[in-house]
Coordinates of N, CA and C in Angstrom, one line a residue:
M532 N 0.8 -1.2 0.0 CA 0.0 0.0 -0.1 C 0.8 1.3 0.0
T533 N 0.5 2.2 -0.7 CA 1.2 3.5 -0.9 C 0.3 4.7 -0.6
V534 N 0.8 5.6 0.2 CA -0.1 6.9 0.4 C 0.2 7.8 -0.7
V535 N -0.8 8.4 -1.4 CA -0.7 9.2 -2.5 C -0.9 10.7 -1.9
D536 N 0.1 11.5 -2.4 CA 0.0 12.9 -2.2 C -1.0 13.6 -3.1
R537 N -2.1 13.9 -2.4 CA -3.3 14.5 -3.0 C -3.0 15.7 -3.9
E538 N -2.1 16.6 -3.3 CA -1.8 17.8 -4.0 C -1.1 17.7 -5.4
S539 N -0.4 16.6 -5.5 CA 0.4 16.4 -6.9 C -0.5 15.2 -7.7
W540 N -1.5 14.8 -7.1 CA -2.3 13.6 -7.8 C -3.0 14.2 -9.0
P541 N -2.8 13.6 -10.1 CA -3.5 14.1 -11.4 C -5.0 14.3 -11.3
R542 N -5.6 13.4 -10.5 CA -7.0 13.4 -10.3 C -7.6 14.4 -9.4
K543 N -6.8 15.2 -8.7 CA -7.2 16.0 -7.6 C -8.4 16.8 -7.9
E544 N -8.5 17.5 -8.9 CA -9.7 18.4 -9.2 C -11.0 17.6 -9.4
R545 N -10.9 16.5 -10.1 CA -12.0 15.7 -10.4 C -12.5 15.0 -9.0
Y546 N -11.5 14.5 -8.3 CA -11.8 13.9 -7.0 C -12.6 15.0 -6.1
E547 N -12.1 16.2 -6.0 CA -12.7 17.2 -5.2 C -14.0 17.6 -5.6
F548 N -14.3 17.6 -7.0 CA -15.7 17.9 -7.5 C -16.6 16.8 -7.1
F549 N -16.3 15.6 -7.2 CA -17.2 14.6 -6.7 C -17.2 14.3 -5.3
A550 N -16.2 14.8 -4.5 CA -16.2 14.7 -3.0 C -17.2 15.6 -2.4
G551 N -17.8 16.6 -3.2 CA -18.8 17.4 -2.8 C -20.2 16.8 -2.8
L552 N -20.3 15.7 -3.3 CA -21.5 15.0 -3.4 C -21.8 14.1 -2.2
A553 N -22.9 14.0 -1.7 CA -23.3 13.1 -0.6 C -23.4 11.7 -1.1
W554 N -23.7 11.5 -2.5 CA -23.8 10.2 -3.1 C -23.0 10.2 -4.4
P555 N -21.7 9.9 -4.4 CA -20.9 10.0 -5.5 C -20.9 8.7 -6.4
F556 N -21.8 7.8 -6.1 CA -21.8 6.5 -6.6 C -22.6 6.4 -8.0
W557 N -22.0 5.6 -8.8 CA -22.7 5.4 -10.2 C -22.5 3.9 -10.5
S558 N -23.5 3.5 -11.4 CA -23.5 2.1 -11.8 C -23.7 2.0 -13.3
V559 N -23.3 0.8 -13.9 CA -23.4 0.6 -15.3 C -23.6 -0.9 -15.5
T560 N -24.5 -1.4 -16.4 CA -24.5 -2.7 -16.7 C -24.4 -2.9 -18.2
F561 N -23.6 -4.0 -18.6 CA -23.3 -4.1 -19.9 C -23.2 -5.6 -20.3
P562 N -23.5 -6.1 -21.6 CA -23.3 -7.4 -21.9 C -21.9 -7.9 -22.1
V563 N -21.6 -9.2 -21.6 CA -20.3 -9.8 -21.9 C -20.5 -11.2 -22.4
D564 N -19.8 -11.5 -23.6 CA -19.8 -12.8 -24.2 C -19.0 -13.7 -23.3
V565 N -19.7 -14.7 -22.8 CA -19.0 -15.7 -21.8 C -19.0 -17.1 -22.4
T566 N -19.2 -17.2 -23.7 CA -19.2 -18.4 -24.4 C -17.9 -19.2 -24.3
G567 N -16.8 -18.6 -24.5 CA -15.5 -19.3 -24.3 C -15.3 -19.7 -22.8
L568 N -15.6 -18.8 -22.0 CA -15.4 -18.9 -20.6 C -16.2 -20.3 -20.1
H569 N -17.4 -20.3 -20.5 CA -18.3 -21.5 -20.1 C -17.6 -22.8 -20.7
R570 N -17.2 -22.7 -21.9 CA -16.6 -24.0 -22.5 C -15.3 -24.4 -21.7
W571 N -14.5 -23.4 -21.4 CA -13.3 -23.5 -20.8 C -13.6 -24.2 -19.4
C572 N -14.6 -23.8 -18.7 CA -15.0 -24.3 -17.3 C -15.4 -25.7 -17.5
R573 N -16.3 -26.0 -18.6 CA -16.7 -27.4 -18.7 C -15.7 -28.4 -19.0
R574 N -14.6 -27.9 -19.8 CA -13.5 -28.8 -20.1 C -12.6 -29.1 -18.9
R575 N -12.5 -28.2 -18.0 CA -11.7 -28.4 -16.8 C -12.5 -28.8 -15.6
G576 N -13.8 -28.9 -15.6 CA -14.6 -29.3 -14.5 C -14.5 -28.2 -13.4
V577 N -14.5 -27.0 -13.7 CA -14.5 -26.0 -12.6 C -15.7 -25.1 -12.6
S578 N -16.0 -24.4 -11.6 CA -17.1 -23.5 -11.5 C -17.0 -22.2 -12.3
F579 N -18.1 -22.1 -13.1 CA -18.2 -20.9 -14.0 C -18.2 -19.5 -13.1
Y580 N -18.7 -19.7 -11.9 CA -18.9 -18.5 -11.1 C -17.5 -18.0 -10.5
Y581 N -16.7 -19.1 -10.0 CA -15.4 -18.7 -9.6 C -14.5 -18.3 -10.8
A582 N -14.6 -18.9 -11.9 CA -13.8 -18.4 -13.1 C -14.2 -16.9 -13.4
M583 N -15.4 -16.6 -13.3 CA -15.8 -15.2 -13.7 C -15.3 -14.2 -12.6
V584 N -15.4 -14.6 -11.4 CA -14.8 -13.8 -10.3 C -13.3 -13.6 -10.5
H585 N -12.6 -14.6 -11.0 CA -11.1 -14.4 -11.3 C -11.0 -13.5 -12.5
A586 N -11.7 -13.7 -13.5 CA -11.6 -12.8 -14.7 C -11.8 -11.4 -14.5
V587 N -12.9 -11.1 -13.7 CA -13.2 -9.7 -13.4 C -12.1 -9.1 -12.5
T588 N -11.7 -9.9 -11.5 CA -10.6 -9.4 -10.6 C -9.3 -9.1 -11.5
Q589 N -8.9 -10.0 -12.3 CA -7.7 -9.7 -13.1 C -7.9 -8.5 -14.0
A590 N -9.1 -8.4 -14.6 CA -9.3 -7.1 -15.5 C -9.3 -5.9 -14.7
M591 N -9.8 -5.9 -13.5 CA -9.8 -4.6 -12.6 C -8.4 -4.3 -12.2
D592 N -7.6 -5.5 -11.9 CA -6.2 -5.3 -11.5 C -5.4 -4.7 -12.6
G593 N -5.9 -5.0 -13.9 CA -5.1 -4.5 -15.1 C -5.4 -3.0 -15.4
V594 N -6.3 -2.4 -14.6 CA -6.6 -0.9 -14.9 C -6.0 -0.1 -13.7
E595 N -5.2 0.8 -13.9 CA -4.5 1.5 -12.8 C -5.5 2.2 -11.8
A596 N -6.4 2.8 -12.5 CA -7.4 3.6 -11.6 C -8.1 2.8 -10.5
F597 N -8.4 1.6 -10.8 CA -9.0 0.7 -9.8 C -8.2 0.4 -8.6
H598 N -6.9 0.8 -8.6 CA -6.0 0.5 -7.4 C -6.1 1.6 -6.5
Y599 N -6.7 2.8 -6.8 CA -6.7 3.9 -5.9 C -8.0 3.9 -5.1
K600 N -7.8 4.2 -3.8 CA -8.8 4.2 -2.8 C -8.8 5.5 -2.0
D601 N -10.1 5.8 -1.5 CA -10.3 7.0 -0.6 C -10.6 6.5 0.8
R602 N -9.7 7.0 1.7 CA -9.9 6.7 3.1 C -10.2 8.0 3.9
E603 N -11.5 8.4 3.7 CA -12.0 9.5 4.4 C -11.2 10.8 4.0
G604 N -10.7 10.9 2.8 CA -10.1 12.0 2.3 C -8.5 11.8 2.1
S605 N -8.1 10.7 2.6 CA -6.6 10.2 2.3 C -6.7 9.4 1.0
I606 N -5.8 9.5 0.1 CA -5.8 8.6 -1.1 C -4.6 7.7 -0.9
I607 N -4.9 6.4 -1.1 CA -4.0 5.4 -1.0 C -4.0 4.6 -2.3
R608 N -3.0 3.8 -2.6 CA -2.9 2.9 -3.7 C -2.6 1.5 -3.3
H609 N -3.4 0.5 -3.6 CA -3.1 -0.9 -3.3 C -2.4 -1.5 -4.5
D610 N -1.4 -2.4 -4.3 CA -0.7 -3.0 -5.4 C -1.5 -4.1 -6.1
T611 N -2.4 -4.8 -5.2 CA -3.3 -5.7 -5.8 C -4.7 -5.7 -5.3
L612 N -5.7 -6.3 -6.0 CA -7.0 -6.3 -5.5 C -7.5 -7.7 -5.1
V613 N -8.4 -7.9 -4.1 CA -8.7 -9.2 -3.6 C -10.2 -9.4 -3.7
P614 N -10.6 -10.5 -4.3 CA -12.0 -10.8 -4.5 C -12.7 -11.3 -3.2
S615 N -13.8 -10.9 -2.9 CA -14.6 -11.2 -1.7 C -16.0 -11.5 -2.3
F616 N -16.4 -12.8 -2.3 CA -17.6 -13.3 -3.1 C -18.6 -14.1 -2.3
T617 N -19.8 -13.8 -2.5 CA -20.9 -14.6 -1.8 C -20.9 -16.0 -2.4
D618 N -21.4 -17.0 -1.7 CA -21.4 -18.3 -2.2 C -22.6 -19.1 -1.4
L619 N -22.9 -20.3 -2.0 CA -23.9 -21.2 -1.4 C -23.4 -22.5 -1.4
R620 N -23.7 -23.3 -0.4 CA -23.5 -24.7 -0.4 C -24.6 -25.4 -1.1
P621 N -24.4 -26.6 -1.8 CA -25.5 -27.1 -2.4 C -26.6 -27.4 -1.4
G622 N -27.9 -27.2 -1.8 CA -29.0 -27.6 -1.0 C -29.3 -26.4 0.1
S623 N -28.4 -25.5 0.2 CA -28.7 -24.5 1.3 C -29.2 -23.1 0.6
E624 N -29.9 -22.4 1.4 CA -30.4 -21.0 1.1 C -29.6 -20.0 1.8
D625 N -28.6 -20.3 2.7 CA -27.9 -19.5 3.5 C -26.5 -19.2 2.8
F626 N -26.4 -17.9 2.4 CA -25.1 -17.5 1.7 C -24.1 -17.2 2.7
Y627 N -22.9 -17.2 2.3 CA -21.7 -16.8 3.1 C -20.7 -16.1 2.2
I628 N -19.7 -15.5 2.8 CA -18.7 -14.7 2.0 C -17.3 -15.2 2.1
V629 N -16.8 -15.6 1.0 CA -15.4 -16.2 0.9 C -14.5 -15.1 0.4
T630 N -13.3 -14.8 1.1 CA -12.4 -13.8 0.6 C -11.1 -14.5 0.5
M631 N -10.4 -14.3 -0.7 CA -9.1 -14.9 -0.8 C -8.4 -14.3 -2.1
E632 N -7.1 -14.3 -2.0 CA -6.3 -13.7 -3.2 C -6.6 -14.4 -4.5
A633 N -6.6 -13.8 -5.6 CA -6.9 -14.2 -6.9 C -5.7 -15.1 -7.5
G634 N -4.5 -14.5 -7.4 CA -3.4 -15.2 -8.1 C -3.5 -15.1 -9.6
A635 N -2.5 -15.5 -10.3 CA -2.5 -15.4 -11.8 C -3.1 -16.5 -12.5
D636 N -3.2 -17.7 -11.9 CA -3.8 -19.0 -12.5 C -5.3 -19.1 -12.3
M637 N -6.2 -18.9 -13.3 CA -7.6 -19.1 -13.1 C -8.0 -20.4 -12.7
E638 N -7.5 -21.5 -13.2 CA -7.9 -22.9 -12.9 C -7.4 -23.2 -11.3
A639 N -6.3 -22.7 -11.0 CA -5.9 -22.9 -9.5 C -6.7 -22.1 -8.6
F640 N -7.1 -20.9 -9.0 CA -8.1 -20.1 -8.2 C -9.3 -20.8 -8.0
C641 N -9.9 -21.4 -9.1 CA -11.2 -22.1 -9.0 C -11.2 -23.2 -8.1
R642 N -10.2 -23.9 -8.1 CA -10.1 -25.1 -7.3 C -9.9 -24.8 -5.8
K643 N -9.1 -23.8 -5.6 CA -8.9 -23.3 -4.2 C -10.1 -22.6 -3.7
A644 N -10.8 -21.9 -4.5 CA -12.1 -21.3 -4.0 C -13.1 -22.3 -3.7
R645 N -13.2 -23.3 -4.5 CA -14.1 -24.4 -4.2 C -13.9 -25.1 -2.8
A646 N -12.5 -25.3 -2.6 CA -12.1 -26.0 -1.3 C -12.3 -25.1 -0.1
A647 N -12.0 -23.8 -0.4 CA -12.1 -22.8 0.8 C -13.7 -22.6 1.0
S648 N -14.4 -22.6 0.0 CA -15.9 -22.5 0.3 C -16.5 -23.6 1.0
R649 N -16.1 -24.8 0.7 CA -16.7 -26.0 1.2 C -16.3 -26.2 2.7
T650 N -15.2 -25.6 3.1 CA -14.6 -25.9 4.4 C -14.9 -24.7 5.3
Q651 N -15.4 -23.6 4.7 CA -15.5 -22.3 5.7 C -16.7 -22.5 6.5
K652 N -16.4 -22.3 7.9 CA -17.6 -22.5 8.9 C -18.3 -21.2 9.1
E653 N -17.6 -20.0 9.1 CA -18.3 -18.7 9.6 C -18.9 -18.1 8.3
F654 N -19.8 -17.2 8.6 CA -20.5 -16.5 7.5 C -19.5 -15.5 6.9
L655 N -18.8 -14.8 7.7 CA -17.8 -13.8 7.2 C -16.6 -13.8 8.1
P656 N -15.6 -14.6 7.7 CA -14.4 -14.8 8.6 C -13.6 -13.3 8.6
Q657 N -13.0 -13.0 9.7 CA -12.1 -11.9 9.8 C -11.1 -11.9 8.7
G658 N -10.9 -10.9 7.9 CA -10.1 -10.8 6.6 C -8.6 -10.6 7.0
L659 N -7.8 -10.9 6.2 CA -6.4 -10.6 6.3 C -6.0 -9.2 5.5
W660 N -7.0 -8.7 4.8 CA -6.7 -7.5 4.0 C -7.6 -6.4 4.4
P661 N -7.1 -5.1 4.3 CA -7.9 -4.0 4.6 C -9.3 -4.0 3.6
E662 N -10.4 -3.5 4.1 CA -11.6 -3.7 3.4 C -11.5 -3.0 2.0
D663 N -10.9 -1.9 2.0 CA -10.8 -1.1 0.6 C -9.9 -1.7 -0.4
Q664 N -9.3 -2.9 0.0 CA -8.5 -3.6 -1.1 C -9.4 -4.7 -1.7
L665 N -10.6 -4.9 -1.3 CA -11.4 -5.9 -1.8 C -12.3 -5.4 -2.9
I666 N -12.8 -6.5 -3.8 CA -13.9 -6.3 -4.7 C -15.0 -7.2 -4.2
Y667 N -16.2 -6.6 -4.1 CA -17.3 -7.3 -3.7 C -18.0 -8.0 -4.9
F668 N -18.3 -9.3 -4.8 CA -18.9 -10.0 -5.8 C -20.3 -10.6 -5.4
T669 N -21.2 -10.8 -6.2 CA -22.4 -11.4 -5.9 C -23.0 -11.9 -7.3
S670 N -23.8 -12.9 -7.2 CA -24.5 -13.5 -8.5 C -25.9 -13.8 -8.2
L671 N -26.8 -13.8 -9.1 CA -28.1 -14.3 -9.2 C -28.2 -15.2 -10.3
P672 N -27.7 -16.4 -10.2 CA -27.6 -17.4 -11.4 C -28.9 -17.9 -11.8
W673 N -30.0 -17.6 -11.1 CA -31.4 -18.2 -11.3 C -32.1 -17.5 -12.3
L674 N -31.6 -16.2 -12.7 CA -32.5 -15.4 -13.6 C -31.5 -14.3 -14.3
P675 N -31.9 -14.0 -15.5 CA -31.1 -12.9 -16.2 C -31.4 -11.5 -15.5
I676 N -30.4 -10.6 -15.5 CA -30.6 -9.3 -14.9 C -30.4 -8.3 -16.0
T677 N -31.0 -7.1 -15.8 CA -30.7 -5.9 -16.6 C -29.9 -4.9 -15.8
A678 N -29.9 -5.0 -14.5 CA -29.2 -4.1 -13.6 C -29.4 -4.7 -12.2
L679 N -28.5 -4.3 -11.3 CA -28.4 -4.7 -9.9 C -27.8 -3.8 -9.0
S680 N -28.4 -3.5 -7.9 CA -27.8 -2.6 -6.9 C -27.5 -3.3 -5.7
N681 N -26.5 -2.9 -4.9 CA -26.1 -3.6 -3.6 C -26.3 -2.6 -2.5
E682 N -26.5 -3.3 -1.2 CA -26.6 -2.5 0.0 C -25.3 -1.8 0.3
R683 N -25.3 -0.7 1.0 CA -24.1 -0.1 1.5 C -24.4 0.9 2.6
D684 N -23.4 1.2 3.5 CA -23.6 2.3 4.4 C -23.5 3.7 3.6
L685 N -24.0 4.7 4.2 CA -23.9 6.0 3.6 C -22.6 6.7 4.0
T686 N -21.6 6.1 3.4 CA -20.1 6.6 3.6 C -19.7 6.9 2.2
P687 N -19.7 8.2 1.8 CA -19.3 8.6 0.4 C -17.9 8.4 -0.1
W688 N -17.0 8.0 0.9 CA -15.6 7.6 0.5 C -15.6 6.1 0.3
D689 N -16.6 5.3 0.4 CA -16.6 3.9 0.0 C -16.0 3.6 -1.3
S690 N -14.8 3.0 -1.3 CA -14.1 2.8 -2.5 C -14.2 1.3 -3.1
I691 N -15.0 0.5 -2.6 CA -14.9 -0.9 -2.9 C -15.9 -1.1 -4.1
P692 N -15.3 -1.5 -5.3 CA -16.3 -1.8 -6.5 C -17.1 -3.0 -6.1
R693 N -18.4 -2.9 -6.6 CA -19.3 -4.1 -6.5 C -19.5 -4.6 -7.9
A694 N -19.3 -5.9 -8.1 CA -19.6 -6.5 -9.4 C -20.6 -7.7 -9.2
S695 N -21.6 -7.6 -10.1 CA -22.7 -8.6 -9.9 C -23.1 -8.9 -11.4
W696 N -23.7 -10.2 -11.4 CA -24.3 -10.7 -12.7 C -25.4 -11.7 -12.4
G697 N -26.2 -12.1 -13.5 CA -27.2 -13.0 -13.3 C -26.9 -14.3 -14.1
K698 N -28.0 -14.8 -14.8 CA -27.9 -16.0 -15.5 C -27.4 -15.6 -16.9
Y699 N -26.5 -16.4 -17.4 CA -26.1 -16.2 -18.8 C -27.2 -16.8 -19.7
M700 N -27.3 -16.2 -20.9 CA -28.4 -16.5 -21.8 C -27.9 -16.7 -23.2
P701 N -28.5 -17.6 -24.0 CA -28.1 -17.6 -25.4 C -28.7 -16.4 -26.1
D702 N -28.0 -16.0 -27.2 CA -28.4 -14.8 -27.9 C -29.0 -15.1 -29.3
G703 N -29.1 -16.4 -29.5 CA -29.8 -16.9 -30.8 C -28.8 -17.1 -31.9
D704 N -27.5 -16.8 -31.8 CA -26.4 -16.9 -32.8 C -25.3 -17.9 -32.2
G705 N -25.7 -18.7 -31.2 CA -24.8 -19.6 -30.7 C -23.8 -19.1 -29.6
R706 N -24.0 -17.9 -29.1 CA -23.2 -17.3 -28.1 C -24.0 -17.2 -26.8
E707 N -23.2 -17.2 -25.7 CA -23.8 -17.0 -24.4 C -23.4 -15.7 -23.8
M708 N -24.5 -14.9 -23.4 CA -24.2 -13.6 -23.0 C -24.6 -13.4 -21.6
L709 N -23.8 -12.5 -20.9 CA -24.1 -12.3 -19.4 C -24.1 -10.7 -19.3
S710 N -25.0 -10.3 -18.5 CA -25.1 -8.9 -18.1 C -24.3 -8.7 -16.8
L711 N -23.3 -7.9 -16.9 CA -22.3 -7.6 -15.9 C -22.7 -6.2 -15.3
S712 N -22.9 -6.1 -14.0 CA -23.3 -4.8 -13.4 C -22.1 -4.4 -12.5
L713 N -21.7 -3.2 -12.6 CA -20.6 -2.6 -11.8 C -21.2 -1.4 -11.0
E714 N -20.9 -1.3 -9.8 CA -21.2 -0.1 -8.9 C -19.8 0.5 -8.5
L715 N -19.7 1.7 -8.7 CA -18.4 2.4 -8.5 C -18.5 3.7 -7.9
N716 N -17.4 4.3 -7.4 CA -17.3 5.7 -6.8 C -16.7 6.6 -7.7
H717 N -17.6 7.7 -8.1 CA -17.1 8.7 -9.2 C -15.9 9.5 -8.7
R718 N -15.7 9.5 -7.3 CA -14.4 10.2 -6.8 C -13.2 9.7 -7.5
L719 N -13.2 8.3 -7.8 CA -12.0 7.6 -8.2 C -12.2 7.1 -9.6
L720 N -13.2 6.8 -10.1 CA -13.5 6.1 -11.4 C -14.5 6.7 -12.2
D721 N -14.1 6.8 -13.5 CA -14.9 7.4 -14.5 C -15.3 6.4 -15.7
G722 N -16.1 6.8 -16.7 CA -16.4 5.9 -17.7 C -15.4 5.4 -18.5
I723 N -14.3 6.2 -18.7 CA -13.1 5.7 -19.5 C -12.5 4.5 -18.8
H724 N -12.4 4.5 -17.5 CA -11.9 3.4 -16.7 C -12.7 2.2 -16.8
V725 N -14.1 2.2 -16.9 CA -14.9 1.1 -17.2 C -14.6 0.6 -18.6
G726 N -14.4 1.6 -19.6 CA -14.0 1.1 -20.9 C -12.7 0.3 -20.9
Q727 N -11.8 0.8 -20.1 CA -10.4 0.0 -20.1 C -10.6 -1.4 -19.4
F728 N -11.5 -1.4 -18.4 CA -11.9 -2.7 -17.7 C -12.5 -3.6 -18.7
Y729 N -13.4 -3.0 -19.5 CA -14.2 -3.8 -20.5 C -13.2 -4.5 -21.5
E730 N -12.3 -3.7 -22.0 CA -11.3 -4.2 -22.9 C -10.4 -5.3 -22.3
K731 N -10.0 -5.1 -21.1 CA -9.2 -6.1 -20.3 C -9.9 -7.3 -20.3
L732 N -11.2 -7.2 -19.8 CA -12.0 -8.5 -19.5 C -12.2 -9.2 -20.9
N733 N -12.5 -8.5 -21.8 CA -12.7 -9.2 -23.2 C -11.5 -10.0 -23.7
G734 N -10.3 -9.2 -23.4 CA -9.0 -9.9 -23.7 C -8.8 -11.1 -22.9
I735 N -9.2 -11.1 -21.7 CA -9.0 -12.3 -20.9 C -9.9 -13.4 -21.3
L736 N -11.2 -13.1 -21.6 CA -12.1 -14.1 -22.0 C -11.8 -14.7 -23.4
E737 N -11.4 -13.9 -24.2 CA -11.0 -14.3 -25.6 C -9.8 -15.1 -25.7
A738 N -9.0 -15.0 -24.7 CA -7.7 -15.8 -24.7 C -7.9 -17.3 -24.3
L739 N -9.0 -17.5 -23.7 CA -9.2 -18.8 -23.1 C -9.4 -19.9 -24.2

């Protein structure tokens, strides 16, 4: 973690503009082609959900702006981001939250995530990372979504991205499409950064 000098930070003016808002959050939902990811998961026998968590984490990690965080007016930069994702055990309706480093290997992450999820006893174990280093994930795999919002405290410096999606659906041309929803803080992230994230994510998925 690095503390950033706000006075020399290139984003200073934009940060201060949005810091004047009581609710600086914004959201966007867009389609993602997950055909290749779904096939990759079937070939390897791993969870599509865990693989998508890894892909989104790697894509955010690949965009510099996602590393900057607001701690009540102090700006810091984390070297890496850590996924924190909801999960369900088979046959249960009681979700819990698993938090673990992503690492570079998607298949290894999927297998470790499954093992960690199956053995976790607590709803939300005390984490090893500061909260603003996390990415919050959730999924509604039972239905397609067009948008989704998450609960949060009324703290305008909340710098944790929320990533959500629903059921992937065929598009009629042999592709499987997923609506991915992001909730972000405008103090730190603009539309161009989501565009960079989108390019990174598509690059990861197309390489599988």
